[in-house]
PDB file of C-alpha atoms in Angstrom:
ATOM      1  CA  UNK A  17      17.383 -14.596  -0.761  1.00 31.00           C
ATOM      2  CA  UNK A  18      14.750 -12.042  -1.761  1.00 41.00           C
ATOM      3  CA  UNK A  19      11.438 -13.810  -2.485  1.00 44.00           C
ATOM      4  CA  UNK A  20       9.976 -13.648  -5.969  1.00 46.00           C
ATOM      5  CA  UNK A  21       7.938 -10.472  -6.213  1.00 46.00           C
ATOM      6  CA  UNK A  22      10.512  -8.230  -4.549  1.00 56.00           C
ATOM      7  CA  UNK A  23      13.486  -6.418  -6.011  1.00 52.00           C
ATOM      8  CA  UNK A  24      15.655  -7.907  -8.703  1.00 54.00           C
ATOM      9  CA  UNK A  25      18.464  -5.430  -7.999  1.00 49.00           C
ATOM     10  CA  UNK A  26      19.222  -2.194  -6.232  1.00 50.00           C
ATOM     11  CA  UNK A  27      20.648   0.296  -8.708  1.00 51.00           C
ATOM     12  CA  UNK A  28      23.156   2.756  -7.249  1.00 46.00           C
ATOM     13  CA  UNK A  29      23.363   5.921  -9.288  1.00 45.00           C
ATOM     14  CA  UNK A  30      26.500   8.042  -9.623  1.00 45.00           C
ATOM     15  CA  UNK A  31      25.698  10.728  -7.061  1.00 44.00           C
ATOM     16  CA  UNK A  32      28.530  13.133  -6.233  1.00 45.00           C
ATOM     17  CA  UNK A  33      28.925  15.012  -2.967  1.00 48.00           C
ATOM     18  CA  UNK A  34      27.931  18.637  -2.556  1.00 48.00           C
ATOM     19  CA  UNK A  35      28.315  21.310   0.084  1.00 54.00           C
ATOM     20  CA  UNK A  36      24.692  22.300  -0.351  1.00 58.00           C
ATOM     21  CA  UNK A  37      21.557  20.571   0.856  1.00 61.00           C
ATOM     22  CA  UNK A  38      20.405  17.999  -1.728  1.00 63.00           C
ATOM     23  CA  UNK A  39      17.473  18.895  -3.916  1.00 70.00           C
ATOM     24  CA  UNK A  40      14.372  17.026  -2.645  1.00 67.00           C
ATOM     25  CA  UNK A  41      13.289  16.397  -6.211  1.00 75.00           C
ATOM     26  CA  UNK A  42      16.615  14.745  -6.997  1.00 85.00           C
ATOM     27  CA  UNK A  43      16.363  12.568  -3.896  1.00 85.00           C
ATOM     28  CA  UNK A  44      12.883  11.440  -4.872  1.00 86.00           C
ATOM     29  CA  UNK A  45      14.017  10.745  -8.432  1.00 89.00           C
ATOM     30  CA  UNK A  46      16.893   8.677  -7.090  1.00 90.00           C
ATOM     31  CA  UNK A  47      14.615   6.717  -4.766  1.00 89.00           C
ATOM     32  CA  UNK A  48      12.177   6.023  -7.593  1.00 90.00           C
ATOM     33  CA  UNK A  49      14.908   4.880  -9.995  1.00 90.00           C
ATOM     34  CA  UNK A  50      16.922   2.784  -7.544  1.00 92.00           C
ATOM     35  CA  UNK A  51      14.650  -0.281  -7.635  1.00 93.00           C
ATOM     36  CA  UNK A  52      14.928  -2.733 -10.533  1.00 91.00           C
ATOM     37  CA  UNK A  53      12.016  -5.156 -10.726  1.00 94.00           C
ATOM     38  CA  UNK A  54      12.211  -8.805 -11.752  1.00 95.00           C
ATOM     39  CA  UNK A  55      10.656 -10.278 -14.896  1.00 96.00           C
ATOM     40  CA  UNK A  56       7.453 -11.300 -13.108  1.00 96.00           C
ATOM     41  CA  UNK A  57       6.774  -7.751 -12.034  1.00 97.00           C
ATOM     42  CA  UNK A  58       7.697  -6.322 -15.426  1.00 96.00           C
ATOM     43  CA  UNK A  59       5.246  -8.731 -17.055  1.00 97.00           C
ATOM     44  CA  UNK A  60       2.556  -7.715 -14.550  1.00 97.00           C
ATOM     45  CA  UNK A  61       3.147  -4.071 -15.473  1.00 97.00           C
ATOM     46  CA  UNK A  62       2.739  -4.944 -19.140  1.00 97.00           C
ATOM     47  CA  UNK A  63      -0.615  -6.592 -18.385  1.00 97.00           C
ATOM     48  CA  UNK A  64      -1.648  -3.517 -16.408  1.00 97.00           C
ATOM     49  CA  UNK A  65      -0.787  -1.283 -19.366  1.00 97.00           C
ATOM     50  CA  UNK A  66      -2.893  -3.434 -21.677  1.00 97.00           C
ATOM     51  CA  UNK A  67      -5.881  -3.176 -19.335  1.00 97.00           C
ATOM     52  CA  UNK A  68      -5.369   0.436 -18.390  1.00 96.00           C
ATOM     53  CA  UNK A  69      -5.174  -0.692 -14.773  1.00 96.00           C
ATOM     54  CA  UNK A  70      -3.490   1.559 -12.201  1.00 94.00           C
ATOM     55  CA  UNK A  71      -0.090   0.546 -10.830  1.00 95.00           C
ATOM     56  CA  UNK A  72       2.320   1.658  -8.138  1.00 97.00           C
ATOM     57  CA  UNK A  73       5.934   2.658  -8.710  1.00 96.00           C
ATOM     58  CA  UNK A  74       8.741   0.192  -7.953  1.00 96.00           C
ATOM     59  CA  UNK A  75       9.802   2.319  -4.974  1.00 96.00           C
ATOM     60  CA  UNK A  76       6.296   2.151  -3.496  1.00 97.00           C
ATOM     61  CA  UNK A  77       6.292  -1.590  -4.098  1.00 97.00           C
ATOM     62  CA  UNK A  78       9.640  -2.020  -2.373  1.00 97.00           C
ATOM     63  CA  UNK A  79       8.309  -0.023   0.584  1.00 98.00           C
ATOM     64  CA  UNK A  80       5.285  -2.315   0.860  1.00 98.00           C
ATOM     65  CA  UNK A  81       7.544  -5.356   0.615  1.00 97.00           C
ATOM     66  CA  UNK A  82       9.746  -4.007   3.410  1.00 97.00           C
ATOM     67  CA  UNK A  83       6.777  -3.197   5.664  1.00 98.00           C
ATOM     68  CA  UNK A  84       5.366  -6.684   5.119  1.00 98.00           C
ATOM     69  CA  UNK A  85       8.760  -8.110   6.069  1.00 97.00           C
ATOM     70  CA  UNK A  86       9.114  -5.878   9.152  1.00 97.00           C
ATOM     71  CA  UNK A  87       5.677  -6.840  10.453  1.00 97.00           C
ATOM     72  CA  UNK A  88       6.206 -10.514   9.577  1.00 97.00           C
ATOM     73  CA  UNK A  89       2.840 -10.187   7.887  1.00 98.00           C
ATOM     74  CA  UNK A  90       0.721 -13.317   7.922  1.00 98.00           C
ATOM     75  CA  UNK A  91      -2.380 -11.582   6.613  1.00 98.00           C
ATOM     76  CA  UNK A  92      -2.784  -8.480   4.468  1.00 98.00           C
ATOM     77  CA  UNK A  93      -5.546  -6.563   2.736  1.00 98.00           C
ATOM     78  CA  UNK A  94      -5.169  -4.606  -0.486  1.00 98.00           C
ATOM     79  CA  UNK A  95      -7.828  -2.213  -1.757  1.00 98.00           C
ATOM     80  CA  UNK A  96      -7.334  -1.983  -5.513  1.00 98.00           C
ATOM     81  CA  UNK A  97      -5.841  -5.123  -7.047  1.00 98.00           C
ATOM     82  CA  UNK A  98      -5.089  -3.648 -10.445  1.00 97.00           C
ATOM     83  CA  UNK A  99      -3.120  -6.228 -12.424  1.00 98.00           C
ATOM     84  CA  UNK A 100      -1.397  -7.585  -9.317  1.00 98.00           C
ATOM     85  CA  UNK A 101       1.720  -5.401  -9.173  1.00 98.00           C
ATOM     86  CA  UNK A 102       1.065  -4.280  -5.595  1.00 98.00           C
ATOM     87  CA  UNK A 103       0.020  -7.770  -4.584  1.00 98.00           C
ATOM     88  CA  UNK A 104       3.262  -9.279  -5.886  1.00 98.00           C
ATOM     89  CA  UNK A 105       5.302  -6.797  -3.868  1.00 98.00           C
ATOM     90  CA  UNK A 106       3.271  -7.396  -0.698  1.00 98.00           C
ATOM     91  CA  UNK A 107       3.395 -11.168  -1.039  1.00 98.00           C
ATOM     92  CA  UNK A 108       7.140 -10.970  -1.596  1.00 97.00           C
ATOM     93  CA  UNK A 109       7.600  -9.569   1.894  1.00 97.00           C
ATOM     94  CA  UNK A 110       4.994 -11.630   3.735  1.00 98.00           C
ATOM     95  CA  UNK A 111       5.483 -14.813   5.701  1.00 96.00           C
ATOM     96  CA  UNK A 112       5.850 -17.845   3.423  1.00 94.00           C
ATOM     97  CA  UNK A 113       2.377 -18.929   4.533  1.00 95.00           C
ATOM     98  CA  UNK A 114       0.881 -15.428   4.540  1.00 98.00           C
ATOM     99  CA  UNK A 115      -2.441 -14.762   2.832  1.00 98.00           C
ATOM    100  CA  UNK A 116      -3.277 -11.644   0.821  1.00 98.00           C
ATOM    101  CA  UNK A 117      -6.904 -10.543   0.496  1.00 98.00           C
ATOM    102  CA  UNK A 118      -7.138  -8.194  -2.472  1.00 98.00           C
ATOM    103  CA  UNK A 119     -10.256  -6.340  -3.572  1.00 98.00           C
ATOM    104  CA  UNK A 120     -11.177  -4.885  -6.954  1.00 98.00           C
ATOM    105  CA  UNK A 121     -14.455  -4.273  -8.759  1.00 96.00           C
ATOM    106  CA  UNK A 122     -13.024  -5.323 -12.150  1.00 96.00           C
ATOM    107  CA  UNK A 123     -12.983  -9.077 -12.778  1.00 96.00           C
ATOM    108  CA  UNK A 124     -10.476  -8.695 -15.622  1.00 97.00           C
ATOM    109  CA  UNK A 125      -8.045  -7.103 -13.165  1.00 98.00           C
ATOM    110  CA  UNK A 126      -8.280 -10.202 -11.015  1.00 98.00           C
ATOM    111  CA  UNK A 127      -7.673 -12.443 -14.020  1.00 98.00           C
ATOM    112  CA  UNK A 128      -4.483 -10.507 -14.782  1.00 98.00           C
ATOM    113  CA  UNK A 129      -3.418 -10.626 -11.134  1.00 98.00           C
ATOM    114  CA  UNK A 130      -3.922 -14.389 -10.989  1.00 98.00           C
ATOM    115  CA  UNK A 131      -1.668 -14.764 -14.008  1.00 97.00           C
ATOM    116  CA  UNK A 132       1.049 -12.782 -12.258  1.00 97.00           C
ATOM    117  CA  UNK A 133       0.719 -14.683  -8.994  1.00 98.00           C
ATOM    118  CA  UNK A 134       0.909 -17.998 -10.850  1.00 97.00           C
ATOM    119  CA  UNK A 135       3.978 -16.881 -12.795  1.00 97.00           C
ATOM    120  CA  UNK A 136       5.654 -15.976  -9.493  1.00 97.00           C
ATOM    121  CA  UNK A 137       4.997 -19.469  -8.152  1.00 96.00           C
ATOM    122  CA  UNK A 138       2.572 -18.246  -5.494  1.00 97.00           C
ATOM    123  CA  UNK A 139       0.118 -20.907  -4.373  1.00 97.00           C
ATOM    124  CA  UNK A 140      -3.559 -20.056  -4.980  1.00 97.00           C
ATOM    125  CA  UNK A 141      -4.139 -20.782  -1.281  1.00 97.00           C
ATOM    126  CA  UNK A 142      -2.129 -17.657  -0.424  1.00 98.00           C
ATOM    127  CA  UNK A 143      -4.418 -15.233  -2.249  1.00 98.00           C
ATOM    128  CA  UNK A 144      -8.061 -14.357  -1.811  1.00 98.00           C
ATOM    129  CA  UNK A 145      -9.300 -12.213  -4.682  1.00 98.00           C
ATOM    130  CA  UNK A 146     -12.675 -10.625  -4.012  1.00 98.00           C
ATOM    131  CA  UNK A 147     -14.545  -8.930  -6.847  1.00 98.00           C
ATOM    132  CA  UNK A 148     -16.698  -6.085  -5.577  1.00 97.00           C
ATOM    133  CA  UNK A 149     -16.689  -2.585  -4.168  1.00 97.00           C
ATOM    134  CA  UNK A 150     -14.264  -2.171  -1.287  1.00 98.00           C
ATOM    135  CA  UNK A 151     -16.925  -0.175   0.559  1.00 97.00           C
ATOM    136  CA  UNK A 152     -19.084  -3.317   0.563  1.00 98.00           C
ATOM    137  CA  UNK A 153     -16.310  -5.869   1.166  1.00 98.00           C
ATOM    138  CA  UNK A 154     -14.267  -4.252   3.958  1.00 98.00           C
ATOM    139  CA  UNK A 155     -17.117  -4.234   6.516  1.00 98.00           C
ATOM    140  CA  UNK A 156     -17.348  -8.013   6.134  1.00 98.00           C
ATOM    141  CA  UNK A 157     -13.717  -8.603   7.147  1.00 98.00           C
ATOM    142  CA  UNK A 158     -12.843  -9.545  10.724  1.00 98.00           C
ATOM    143  CA  UNK A 159     -11.710  -7.045  13.335  1.00 98.00           C
ATOM    144  CA  UNK A 160      -8.010  -6.814  14.266  1.00 98.00           C
ATOM    145  CA  UNK A 161      -7.064  -9.594  11.842  1.00 98.00           C
ATOM    146  CA  UNK A 162      -4.580  -8.008   9.432  1.00 98.00           C
ATOM    147  CA  UNK A 163      -0.904  -7.085   9.734  1.00 98.00           C
ATOM    148  CA  UNK A 164      -0.785  -4.847   6.664  1.00 98.00           C
ATOM    149  CA  UNK A 165      -3.557  -2.892   4.976  1.00 98.00           C
ATOM    150  CA  UNK A 166      -2.794  -1.132   1.690  1.00 98.00           C
ATOM    151  CA  UNK A 167      -5.370   1.397   0.504  1.00 98.00           C
ATOM    152  CA  UNK A 168      -4.983   2.084  -3.201  1.00 98.00           C
ATOM    153  CA  UNK A 169      -8.506   3.039  -4.198  1.00 96.00           C
ATOM    154  CA  UNK A 170     -10.187   6.261  -5.226  1.00 95.00           C
ATOM    155  CA  UNK A 171      -9.000   9.249  -3.221  1.00 96.00           C
ATOM    156  CA  UNK A 172     -12.590  10.340  -2.589  1.00 97.00           C
ATOM    157  CA  UNK A 173     -13.162   7.093  -0.647  1.00 98.00           C
ATOM    158  CA  UNK A 174     -10.043   7.288   1.527  1.00 98.00           C
ATOM    159  CA  UNK A 175     -11.818   8.408   4.727  1.00 98.00           C
ATOM    160  CA  UNK A 176     -14.209   5.458   4.571  1.00 98.00           C
ATOM    161  CA  UNK A 177     -11.394   3.011   3.872  1.00 98.00           C
ATOM    162  CA  UNK A 178      -9.184   4.414   6.619  1.00 98.00           C
ATOM    163  CA  UNK A 179     -11.986   4.048   9.179  1.00 98.00           C
ATOM    164  CA  UNK A 180     -12.376   0.410   8.172  1.00 98.00           C
ATOM    165  CA  UNK A 181      -8.605  -0.087   8.309  1.00 98.00           C
ATOM    166  CA  UNK A 182      -8.532   1.165  11.910  1.00 98.00           C
ATOM    167  CA  UNK A 183     -10.892  -1.658  12.794  1.00 98.00           C
ATOM    168  CA  UNK A 184      -9.098  -4.291  10.752  1.00 98.00           C
ATOM    169  CA  UNK A 185      -5.445  -3.684  11.670  1.00 98.00           C
ATOM    170  CA  UNK A 186      -3.793  -5.724  14.403  1.00 98.00           C
ATOM    171  CA  UNK A 187      -1.586  -4.240  17.133  1.00 98.00           C
ATOM    172  CA  UNK A 188       1.880  -3.638  15.607  1.00 97.00           C
ATOM    173  CA  UNK A 189       0.299  -3.759  12.151  1.00 98.00           C
ATOM    174  CA  UNK A 190       0.606  -1.061   9.490  1.00 98.00           C
ATOM    175  CA  UNK A 191      -1.875   0.933   7.407  1.00 98.00           C
ATOM    176  CA  UNK A 192      -0.583   2.404   4.132  1.00 98.00           C
ATOM    177  CA  UNK A 193      -2.563   4.929   2.068  1.00 98.00           C
ATOM    178  CA  UNK A 194      -1.469   5.561  -1.526  1.00 97.00           C
ATOM    179  CA  UNK A 195      -2.103   8.894  -3.270  1.00 96.00           C
ATOM    180  CA  UNK A 196      -2.291  10.438   0.187  1.00 96.00           C
ATOM    181  CA  UNK A 197      -1.148  13.806  -1.202  1.00 92.00           C
ATOM    182  CA  UNK A 198      -4.119  14.124  -3.601  1.00 92.00           C
ATOM    183  CA  UNK A 199      -1.848  14.918  -6.516  1.00 88.00           C
ATOM    184  CA  UNK A 200       0.272  17.248  -4.396  1.00 89.00           C
ATOM    185  CA  UNK A 201      -2.672  19.465  -3.432  1.00 93.00           C
ATOM    186  CA  UNK A 202      -3.188  18.379   0.177  1.00 93.00           C
ATOM    187  CA  UNK A 203      -0.865  21.012   1.696  1.00 90.00           C
ATOM    188  CA  UNK A 204      -2.254  23.900  -0.324  1.00 92.00           C
ATOM    189  CA  UNK A 205      -5.252  25.509   1.438  1.00 92.00           C
ATOM    190  CA  UNK A 206      -6.409  27.004  -1.856  1.00 94.00           C
ATOM    191  CA  UNK A 207      -7.531  23.555  -2.988  1.00 94.00           C
ATOM    192  CA  UNK A 208     -10.921  22.592  -1.561  1.00 95.00           C
ATOM    193  CA  UNK A 209     -12.109  20.146  -4.216  1.00 96.00           C
ATOM    194  CA  UNK A 210     -13.747  16.903  -3.005  1.00 97.00           C
ATOM    195  CA  UNK A 211     -10.681  14.686  -3.559  1.00 96.00           C
ATOM    196  CA  UNK A 212      -8.298  17.012  -1.718  1.00 96.00           C
ATOM    197  CA  UNK A 213     -10.804  17.425   1.098  1.00 97.00           C
ATOM    198  CA  UNK A 214     -11.162  13.635   1.335  1.00 97.00           C
ATOM    199  CA  UNK A 215      -7.389  13.141   1.484  1.00 97.00           C
ATOM    200  CA  UNK A 216      -7.155  15.726   4.284  1.00 97.00           C
ATOM    201  CA  UNK A 217      -9.959  14.000   6.175  1.00 97.00           C
ATOM    202  CA  UNK A 218      -8.242  10.612   5.879  1.00 98.00           C
ATOM    203  CA  UNK A 219      -4.968  12.104   7.107  1.00 97.00           C
ATOM    204  CA  UNK A 220      -6.758  13.774  10.024  1.00 97.00           C
ATOM    205  CA  UNK A 221      -8.404  10.505  11.059  1.00 98.00           C
ATOM    206  CA  UNK A 222      -4.983   8.881  11.228  1.00 98.00           C
ATOM    207  CA  UNK A 223      -3.305  11.836  12.928  1.00 97.00           C
ATOM    208  CA  UNK A 224      -5.945  12.028  15.663  1.00 97.00           C
ATOM    209  CA  UNK A 225      -5.803   8.321  16.533  1.00 97.00           C
ATOM    210  CA  UNK A 226      -3.493   8.019  19.541  1.00 96.00           C
ATOM    211  CA  UNK A 227      -2.816   4.346  18.824  1.00 97.00           C
ATOM    212  CA  UNK A 228      -1.171   5.141  15.475  1.00 98.00           C
ATOM    213  CA  UNK A 229       2.353   6.360  14.683  1.00 97.00           C
ATOM    214  CA  UNK A 230       2.126   8.021  11.241  1.00 97.00           C
ATOM    215  CA  UNK A 231       4.718   9.083   8.691  1.00 97.00           C
ATOM    216  CA  UNK A 232       4.454  10.665   5.226  1.00 96.00           C
ATOM    217  CA  UNK A 233       6.670   8.997   2.629  1.00 95.00           C
ATOM    218  CA  UNK A 234       7.223  11.034  -0.579  1.00 93.00           C
ATOM    219  CA  UNK A 235       7.190   8.143  -3.024  1.00 95.00           C
ATOM    220  CA  UNK A 236       4.858   7.440  -5.909  1.00 94.00           C
ATOM    221  CA  UNK A 237       1.715   9.532  -5.541  1.00 92.00           C
ATOM    222  CA  UNK A 238       2.539  10.055  -1.866  1.00 94.00           C
ATOM    223  CA  UNK A 239       2.279   7.464   0.906  1.00 97.00           C
ATOM    224  CA  UNK A 240       0.829   7.918   4.367  1.00 97.00           C
ATOM    225  CA  UNK A 241       1.843   5.014   6.592  1.00 98.00           C
ATOM    226  CA  UNK A 242       0.818   4.445  10.198  1.00 98.00           C
ATOM    227  CA  UNK A 243       1.886   1.748  12.659  1.00 98.00           C
ATOM    228  CA  UNK A 244      -0.568   0.476  15.250  1.00 98.00           C
ATOM    229  CA  UNK A 245       0.694   0.447  18.838  1.00 97.00           C
ATOM    230  CA  UNK A 246       1.289  -2.840  20.706  1.00 94.00           C
ATOM    231  CA  UNK A 247      -1.563  -4.182  22.816  1.00 83.00           C
ATOM    232  CA  UNK A 248      -0.381  -2.648  26.109  1.00 76.00           C
ATOM    233  CA  UNK A 249      -0.074   0.823  24.583  1.00 63.00           C
ATOM    234  CA  UNK A 250      -3.391   0.431  22.769  1.00 57.00           C
ATOM    235  CA  UNK A 251      -5.102  -0.427  26.044  1.00 62.00           C
ATOM    236  CA  UNK A 252      -3.584   2.535  27.904  1.00 59.00           C
ATOM    237  CA  UNK A 253      -4.537   5.016  25.170  1.00 57.00           C
ATOM    238  CA  UNK A 254      -8.191   3.977  25.331  1.00 56.00           C
ATOM    239  CA  UNK A 255      -8.469   3.840  29.114  1.00 52.00           C
TER     240      UNK A 255
END
């Protein structure tokens, strides 16, 4: 049974075969439309719309849920609570006793998120909502203590958050950066604005870390995910 906070249904569209390579845009559209959220998530999205809080797409949420399940996540960090949409997806894939630490500088976002977590039947003991700037909060979190770290803050701050995530993630854990494509500009050398430059820097930090296995996932605003090597491989790469 899929836990509350994950998918309500997988919608299979009527896609016919073709002799030609599929259009990447069509594949992305299919992936984004294939996930049907449950009532709890739809209500959380409505609260986000009322507050003007950022959200992630259902496909991004399902990806987070799957990664939490694959890592058997017992502890996770989210930068950018919003109205709790991302948190619901992450919690849906975590261990039944897993704890989500979620950070946002807007107290009203946390109030909305708490409402969503309560509606999903999630015990308050499984969430730690910290109001403040992620740049101030992340350095206070313990080293190598988190199975999943989801960075969904301002693009300009991605390098700082990624450096903190490298310290926080456990062996076999996963770091996920949202809006990693900087609005689709990251691959175009003509764009040198601060946000695009920051996204490139964050991607370079991940790419140059030999303990990480990265992959770009073209969902939502663009995901960059990276898995931390097991302890033995981590030790050998630093020796």
